[in-house]
mmCIF file of C-alpha atoms and ligand atoms in Angstrom:
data_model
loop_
_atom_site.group_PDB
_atom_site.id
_atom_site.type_symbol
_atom_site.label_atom_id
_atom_site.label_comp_id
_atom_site.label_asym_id
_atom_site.label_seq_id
_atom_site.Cartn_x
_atom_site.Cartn_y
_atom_site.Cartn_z
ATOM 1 C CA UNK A 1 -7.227 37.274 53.802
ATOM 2 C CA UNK A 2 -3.958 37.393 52.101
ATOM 3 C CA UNK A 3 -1.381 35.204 53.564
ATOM 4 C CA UNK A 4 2.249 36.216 52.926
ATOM 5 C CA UNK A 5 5.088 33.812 53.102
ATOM 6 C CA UNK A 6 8.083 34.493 54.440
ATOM 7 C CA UNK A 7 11.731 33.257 52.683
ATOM 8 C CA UNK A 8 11.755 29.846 54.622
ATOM 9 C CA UNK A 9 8.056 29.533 53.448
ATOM 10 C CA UNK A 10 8.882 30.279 49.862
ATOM 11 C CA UNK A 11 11.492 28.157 49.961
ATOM 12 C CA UNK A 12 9.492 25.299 51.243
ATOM 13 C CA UNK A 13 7.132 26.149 48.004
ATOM 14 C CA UNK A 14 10.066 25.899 45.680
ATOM 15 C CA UNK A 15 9.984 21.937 46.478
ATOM 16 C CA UNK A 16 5.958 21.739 45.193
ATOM 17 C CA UNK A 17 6.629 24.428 42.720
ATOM 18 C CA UNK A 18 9.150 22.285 41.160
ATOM 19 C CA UNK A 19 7.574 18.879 41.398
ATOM 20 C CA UNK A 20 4.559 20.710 39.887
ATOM 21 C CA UNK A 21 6.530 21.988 36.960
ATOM 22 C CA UNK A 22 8.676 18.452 36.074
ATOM 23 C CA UNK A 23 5.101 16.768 35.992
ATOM 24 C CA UNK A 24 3.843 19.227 33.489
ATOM 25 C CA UNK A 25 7.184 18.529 31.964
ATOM 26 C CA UNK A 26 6.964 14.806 31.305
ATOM 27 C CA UNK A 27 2.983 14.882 30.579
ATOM 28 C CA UNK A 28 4.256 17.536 27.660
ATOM 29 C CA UNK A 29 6.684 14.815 26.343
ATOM 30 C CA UNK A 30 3.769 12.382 25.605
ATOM 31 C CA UNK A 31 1.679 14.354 24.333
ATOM 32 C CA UNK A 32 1.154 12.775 20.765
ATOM 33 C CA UNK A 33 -1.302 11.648 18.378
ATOM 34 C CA UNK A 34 -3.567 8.609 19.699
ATOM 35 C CA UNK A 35 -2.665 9.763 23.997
ATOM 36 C CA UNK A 36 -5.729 9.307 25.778
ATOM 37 C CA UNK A 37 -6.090 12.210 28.320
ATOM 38 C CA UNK A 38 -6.208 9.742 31.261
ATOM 39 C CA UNK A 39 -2.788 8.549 30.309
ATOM 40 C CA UNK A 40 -1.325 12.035 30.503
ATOM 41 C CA UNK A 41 -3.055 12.203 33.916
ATOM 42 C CA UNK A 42 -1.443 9.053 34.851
ATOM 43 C CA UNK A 43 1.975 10.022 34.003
ATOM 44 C CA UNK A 44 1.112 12.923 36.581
ATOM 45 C CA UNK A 45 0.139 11.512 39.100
ATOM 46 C CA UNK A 46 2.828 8.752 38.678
ATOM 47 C CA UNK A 47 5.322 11.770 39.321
ATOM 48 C CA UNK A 48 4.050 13.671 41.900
ATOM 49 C CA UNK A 49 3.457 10.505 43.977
ATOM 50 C CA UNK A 50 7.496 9.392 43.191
ATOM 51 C CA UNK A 51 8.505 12.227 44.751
ATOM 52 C CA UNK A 52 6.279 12.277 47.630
ATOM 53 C CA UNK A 53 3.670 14.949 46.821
ATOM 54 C CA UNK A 54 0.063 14.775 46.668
ATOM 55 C CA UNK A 55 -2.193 16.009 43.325
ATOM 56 C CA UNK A 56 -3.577 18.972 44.295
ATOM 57 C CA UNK A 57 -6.506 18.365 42.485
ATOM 58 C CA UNK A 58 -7.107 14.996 42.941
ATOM 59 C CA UNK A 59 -10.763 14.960 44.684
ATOM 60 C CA UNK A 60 -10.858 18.583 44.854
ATOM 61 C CA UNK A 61 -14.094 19.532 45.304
ATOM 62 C CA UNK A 62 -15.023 16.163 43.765
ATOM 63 C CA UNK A 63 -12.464 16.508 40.870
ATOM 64 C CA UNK A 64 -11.439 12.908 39.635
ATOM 65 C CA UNK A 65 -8.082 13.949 37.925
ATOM 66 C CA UNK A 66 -4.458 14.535 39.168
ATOM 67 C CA UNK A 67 -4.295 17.033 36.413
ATOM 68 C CA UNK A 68 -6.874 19.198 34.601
ATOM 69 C CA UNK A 69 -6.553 18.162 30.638
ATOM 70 C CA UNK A 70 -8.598 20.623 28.022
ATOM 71 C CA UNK A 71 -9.048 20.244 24.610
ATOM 72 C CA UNK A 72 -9.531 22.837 21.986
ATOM 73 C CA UNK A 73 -12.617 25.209 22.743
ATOM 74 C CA UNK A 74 -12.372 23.599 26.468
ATOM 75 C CA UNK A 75 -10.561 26.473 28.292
ATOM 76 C CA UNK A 76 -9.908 25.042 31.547
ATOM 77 C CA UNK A 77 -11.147 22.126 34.041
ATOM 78 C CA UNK A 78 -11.553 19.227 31.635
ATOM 79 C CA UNK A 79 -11.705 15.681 33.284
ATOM 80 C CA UNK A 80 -8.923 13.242 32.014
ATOM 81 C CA UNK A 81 -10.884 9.765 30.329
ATOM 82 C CA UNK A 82 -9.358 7.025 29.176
ATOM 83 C CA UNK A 83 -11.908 7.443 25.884
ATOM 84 C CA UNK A 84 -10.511 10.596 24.758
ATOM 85 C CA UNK A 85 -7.285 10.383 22.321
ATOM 86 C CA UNK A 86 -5.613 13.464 21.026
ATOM 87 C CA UNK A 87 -6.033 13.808 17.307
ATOM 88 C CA UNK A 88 -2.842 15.956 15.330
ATOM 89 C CA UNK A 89 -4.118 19.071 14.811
ATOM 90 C CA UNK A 90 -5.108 19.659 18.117
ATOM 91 C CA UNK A 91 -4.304 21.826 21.291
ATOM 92 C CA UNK A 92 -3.863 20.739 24.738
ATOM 93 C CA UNK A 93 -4.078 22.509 27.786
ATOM 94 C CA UNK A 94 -2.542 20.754 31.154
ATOM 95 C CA UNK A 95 -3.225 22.291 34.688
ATOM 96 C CA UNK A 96 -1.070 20.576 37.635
ATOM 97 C CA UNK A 97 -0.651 21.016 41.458
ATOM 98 C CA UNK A 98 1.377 19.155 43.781
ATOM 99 C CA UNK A 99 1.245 19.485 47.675
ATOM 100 C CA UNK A 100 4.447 18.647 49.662
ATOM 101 C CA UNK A 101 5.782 20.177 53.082
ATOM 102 C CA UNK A 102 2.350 21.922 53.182
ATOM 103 C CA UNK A 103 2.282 23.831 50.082
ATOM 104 C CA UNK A 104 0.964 23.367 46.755
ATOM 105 C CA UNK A 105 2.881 24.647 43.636
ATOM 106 C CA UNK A 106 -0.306 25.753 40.862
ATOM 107 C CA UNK A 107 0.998 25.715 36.534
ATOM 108 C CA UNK A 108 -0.335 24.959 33.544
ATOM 109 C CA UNK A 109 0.667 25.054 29.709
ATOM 110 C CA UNK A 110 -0.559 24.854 26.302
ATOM 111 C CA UNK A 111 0.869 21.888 23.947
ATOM 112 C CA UNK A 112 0.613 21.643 20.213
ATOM 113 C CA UNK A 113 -0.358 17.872 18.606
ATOM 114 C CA UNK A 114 1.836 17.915 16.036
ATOM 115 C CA UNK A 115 1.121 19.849 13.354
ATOM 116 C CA UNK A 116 -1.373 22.758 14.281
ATOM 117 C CA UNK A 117 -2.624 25.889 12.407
ATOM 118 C CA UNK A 118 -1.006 29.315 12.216
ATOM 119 C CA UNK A 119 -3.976 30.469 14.479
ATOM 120 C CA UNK A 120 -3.288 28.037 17.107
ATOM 121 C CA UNK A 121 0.657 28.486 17.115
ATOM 122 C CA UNK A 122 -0.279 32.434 17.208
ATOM 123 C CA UNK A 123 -2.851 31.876 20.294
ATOM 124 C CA UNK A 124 -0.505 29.292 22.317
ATOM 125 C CA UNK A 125 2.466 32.012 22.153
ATOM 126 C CA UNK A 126 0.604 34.884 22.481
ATOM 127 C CA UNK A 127 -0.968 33.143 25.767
ATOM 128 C CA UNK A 128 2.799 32.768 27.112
ATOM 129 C CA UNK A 129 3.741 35.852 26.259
ATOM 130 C CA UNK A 130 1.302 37.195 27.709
ATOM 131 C CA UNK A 131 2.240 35.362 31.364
ATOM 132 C CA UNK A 132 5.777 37.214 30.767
ATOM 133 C CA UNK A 133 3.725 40.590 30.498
ATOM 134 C CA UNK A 134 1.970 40.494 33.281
ATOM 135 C CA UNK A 135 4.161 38.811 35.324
ATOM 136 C CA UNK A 136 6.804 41.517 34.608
ATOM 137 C CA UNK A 137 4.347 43.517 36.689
ATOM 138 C CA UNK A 138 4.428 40.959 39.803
ATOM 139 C CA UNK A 139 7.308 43.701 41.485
ATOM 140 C CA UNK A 140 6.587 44.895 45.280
ATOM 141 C CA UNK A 141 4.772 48.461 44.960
ATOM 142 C CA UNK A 142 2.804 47.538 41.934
ATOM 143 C CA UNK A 143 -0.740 46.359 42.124
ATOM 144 C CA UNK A 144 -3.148 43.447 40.823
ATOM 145 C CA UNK A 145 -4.375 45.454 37.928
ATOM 146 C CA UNK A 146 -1.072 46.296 36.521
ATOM 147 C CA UNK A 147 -0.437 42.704 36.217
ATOM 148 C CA UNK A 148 -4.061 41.911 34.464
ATOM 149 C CA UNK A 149 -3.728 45.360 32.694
ATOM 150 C CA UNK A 150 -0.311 43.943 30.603
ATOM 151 C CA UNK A 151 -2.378 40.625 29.855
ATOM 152 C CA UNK A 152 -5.250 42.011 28.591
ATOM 153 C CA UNK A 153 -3.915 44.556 26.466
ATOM 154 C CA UNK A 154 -1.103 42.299 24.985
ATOM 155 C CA UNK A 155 -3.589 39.844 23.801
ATOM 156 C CA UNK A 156 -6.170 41.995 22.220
ATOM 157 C CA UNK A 157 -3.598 43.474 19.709
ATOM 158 C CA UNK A 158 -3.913 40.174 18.195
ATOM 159 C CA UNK A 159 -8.076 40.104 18.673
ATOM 160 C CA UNK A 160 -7.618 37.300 21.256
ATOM 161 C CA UNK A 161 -9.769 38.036 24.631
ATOM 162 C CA UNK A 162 -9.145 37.244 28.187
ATOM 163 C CA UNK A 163 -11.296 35.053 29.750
ATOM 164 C CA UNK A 164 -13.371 37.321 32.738
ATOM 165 C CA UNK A 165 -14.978 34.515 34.793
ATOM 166 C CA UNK A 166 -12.024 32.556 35.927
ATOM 167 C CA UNK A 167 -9.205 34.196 37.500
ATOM 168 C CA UNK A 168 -5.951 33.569 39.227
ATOM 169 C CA UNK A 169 -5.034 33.497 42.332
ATOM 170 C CA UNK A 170 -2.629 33.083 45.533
ATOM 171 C CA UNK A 171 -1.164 29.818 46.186
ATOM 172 C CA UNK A 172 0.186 28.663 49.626
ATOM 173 C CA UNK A 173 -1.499 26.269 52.103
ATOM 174 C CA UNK A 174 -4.427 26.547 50.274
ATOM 175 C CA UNK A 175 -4.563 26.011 46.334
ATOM 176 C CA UNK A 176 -6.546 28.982 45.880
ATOM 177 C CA UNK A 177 -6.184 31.834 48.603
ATOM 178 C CA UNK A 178 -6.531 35.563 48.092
ATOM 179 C CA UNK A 179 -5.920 38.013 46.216
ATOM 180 C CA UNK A 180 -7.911 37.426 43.231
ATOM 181 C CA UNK A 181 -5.753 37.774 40.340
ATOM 182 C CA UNK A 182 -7.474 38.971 37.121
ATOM 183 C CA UNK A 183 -6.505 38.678 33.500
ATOM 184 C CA UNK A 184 -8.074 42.070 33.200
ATOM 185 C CA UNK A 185 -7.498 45.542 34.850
ATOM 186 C CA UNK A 186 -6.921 49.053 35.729
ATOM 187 C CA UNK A 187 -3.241 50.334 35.802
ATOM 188 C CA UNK A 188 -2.528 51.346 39.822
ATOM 189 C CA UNK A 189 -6.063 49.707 40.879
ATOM 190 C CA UNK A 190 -6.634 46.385 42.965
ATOM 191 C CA UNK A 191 -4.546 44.682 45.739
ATOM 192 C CA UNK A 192 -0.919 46.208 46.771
ATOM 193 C CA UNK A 193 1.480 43.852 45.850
ATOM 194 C CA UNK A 194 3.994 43.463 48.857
ATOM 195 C CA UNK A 195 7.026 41.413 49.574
ATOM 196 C CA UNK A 196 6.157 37.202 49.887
ATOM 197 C CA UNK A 197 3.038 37.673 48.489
ATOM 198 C CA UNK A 198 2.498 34.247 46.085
ATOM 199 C CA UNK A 199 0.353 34.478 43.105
ATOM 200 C CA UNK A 200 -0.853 32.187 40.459
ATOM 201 C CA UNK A 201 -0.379 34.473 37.011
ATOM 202 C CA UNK A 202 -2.747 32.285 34.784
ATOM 203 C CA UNK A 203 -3.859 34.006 31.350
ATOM 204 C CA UNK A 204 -6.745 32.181 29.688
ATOM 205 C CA UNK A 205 -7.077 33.406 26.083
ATOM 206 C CA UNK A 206 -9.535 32.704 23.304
ATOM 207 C CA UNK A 207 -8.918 33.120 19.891
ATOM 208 C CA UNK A 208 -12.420 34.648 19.535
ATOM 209 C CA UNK A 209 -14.714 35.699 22.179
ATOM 210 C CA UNK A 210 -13.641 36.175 25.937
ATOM 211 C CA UNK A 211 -17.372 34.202 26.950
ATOM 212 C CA UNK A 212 -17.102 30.968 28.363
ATOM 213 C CA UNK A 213 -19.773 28.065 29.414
ATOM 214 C CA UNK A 214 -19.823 25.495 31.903
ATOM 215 C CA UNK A 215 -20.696 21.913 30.468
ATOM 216 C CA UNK A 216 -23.365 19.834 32.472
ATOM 217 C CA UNK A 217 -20.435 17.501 33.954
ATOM 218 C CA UNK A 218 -20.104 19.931 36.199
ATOM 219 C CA UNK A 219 -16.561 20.705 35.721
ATOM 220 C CA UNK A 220 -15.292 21.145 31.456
ATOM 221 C CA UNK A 221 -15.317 24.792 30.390
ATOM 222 C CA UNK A 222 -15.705 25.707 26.913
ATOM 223 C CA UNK A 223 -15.600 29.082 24.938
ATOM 224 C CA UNK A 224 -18.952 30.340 24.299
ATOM 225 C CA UNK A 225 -18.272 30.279 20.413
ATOM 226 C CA UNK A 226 -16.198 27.147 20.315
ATOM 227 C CA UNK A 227 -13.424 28.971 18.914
ATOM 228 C CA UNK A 228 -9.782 27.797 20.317
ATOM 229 C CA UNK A 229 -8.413 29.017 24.239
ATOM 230 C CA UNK A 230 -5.021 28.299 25.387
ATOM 231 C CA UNK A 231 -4.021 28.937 29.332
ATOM 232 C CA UNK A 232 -0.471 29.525 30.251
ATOM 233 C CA UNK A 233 0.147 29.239 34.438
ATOM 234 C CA UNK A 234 3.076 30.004 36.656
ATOM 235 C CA UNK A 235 2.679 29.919 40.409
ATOM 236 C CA UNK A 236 4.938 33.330 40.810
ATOM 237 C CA UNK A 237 6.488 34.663 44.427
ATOM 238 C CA UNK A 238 7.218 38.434 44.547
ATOM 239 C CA UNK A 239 10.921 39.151 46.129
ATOM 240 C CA UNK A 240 12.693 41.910 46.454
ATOM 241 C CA UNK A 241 14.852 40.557 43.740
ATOM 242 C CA UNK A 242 11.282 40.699 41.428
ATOM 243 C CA UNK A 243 9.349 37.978 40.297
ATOM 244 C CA UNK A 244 10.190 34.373 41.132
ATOM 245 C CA UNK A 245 8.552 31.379 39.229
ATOM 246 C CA UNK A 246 8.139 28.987 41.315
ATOM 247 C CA UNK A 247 7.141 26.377 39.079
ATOM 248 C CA UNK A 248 9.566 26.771 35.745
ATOM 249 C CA UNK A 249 11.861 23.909 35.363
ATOM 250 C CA UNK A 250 14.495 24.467 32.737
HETATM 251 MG MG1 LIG B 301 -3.651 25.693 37.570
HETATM 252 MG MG1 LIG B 302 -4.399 28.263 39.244
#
């Protein structure tokens, strides 16, 4: 069941959209050589909390985390730990929600740890650009493949793959609600998109193959060939004046 917000509801989302963003903001800041990933989830969770919200993820279906912190070949869904330091050279992904006035805002970026390689630079902005595509495609009349139809085929011009197992999604009450929103698609197939509909535009990318495995914590994804993936998330509300994102913060 797709839920679709009204203007007052959207503008109630702007709040946790925007909290959402500024904490993905500040944890971007510190990222550095010798960060543990439970400090970045601390500075989170310090910021959603100062301005009221609550982590979406926190205890989410068991999740220990404010935030979702990924390494390298993890694509999405790694657990912050106070044993694991970034290392230059290295990419990190970070995956935030916050809940206030009872919605949740849903974005994630891709940081670089000082100095990275020409692949990595190529597959973090690729992976944004590749938001821009698709979400270009979030306009009333269109449908959910157009938007994972621009994705897909701006990535693989570069030989990067979309991952196919997780998807985006809506965003409202719930974290995840319906529609299913695919990195992958048919032009003019899939869900009608319709005025104060709320999606989460998320492209995963890997650098090599679009195959992904679950590790046995339960939770950390990695590519199937341990090759680099970089995930670039907007929570995005379709207007009649087009796309908005709810959770950029310039
Ligand atoms: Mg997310
Ligand atoms: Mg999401």
């Amino acid at each position: 069941m797709i839920y679709v917000k009204n203007s007052e509801q959207i503008e109630k989302m702007k709040l946790a959209g925007r909290i959402t963003g500024e904490a993905i903001l500040l944890a971007g800041e510190a990222v550095r050589e010798g960060v543990s990933t439970a400090e970045l989830d601390r500075i989170i969770r310090h910021h959603i909390e100062k301005c009221g919200a609550k982590p979406s993820f926190l205890g989410y279906g068991g999740f220990p985390g404010s935030a979702c912190i990924s390494i390298n070949d993890e694509v999405i869904h790694g657990i912050p730990s106070p044993k694991r330091y970034l290392k230059e050279g290295d990419i990190v992904k970070i995956d935030v929600g916050a809940f206030i006035g009872g919605y949740h805002g849903d974005s994630a970026n891709t940081f670089p740890v000082g100095k990275v390689s020409d692949e990595a630079l190529r597959l973090i902005e690729a992976t944004k650009e590749s938001f821009r595509k698709g979400a270009e495609q979030a306009v009333i009349g269109n449908r959910i493949g157009d938007i994972g139809h621009a994705v897909d085929s701006y990535v693989k011009q570069f030989g990067f793959s979309t991952v196919k197992d997780y998807v985006g999604h809506g965003v409202g009450q719930k974290l995840h609600e319906d529609p299913s929103v695919p990195n992958y698609g048919t032009p003019g197939h899939g869900v009608k998109l319709c005025r104060g509909m709320v999606i989460a535009i998320e492209p995963m990318i890997n650098a090599g193959v679009s195959g992904v495995i679950q590790l046995a914590d339960g939770w950390t994804v990695i590519t199937a060939d341990r090759k680099l993936s970089a995930h670039y998330e907007h929570t995005v509300a379709i207007t009649d004046d087009g796309p908005i994102f709810l959770t950029e913060v310039k």
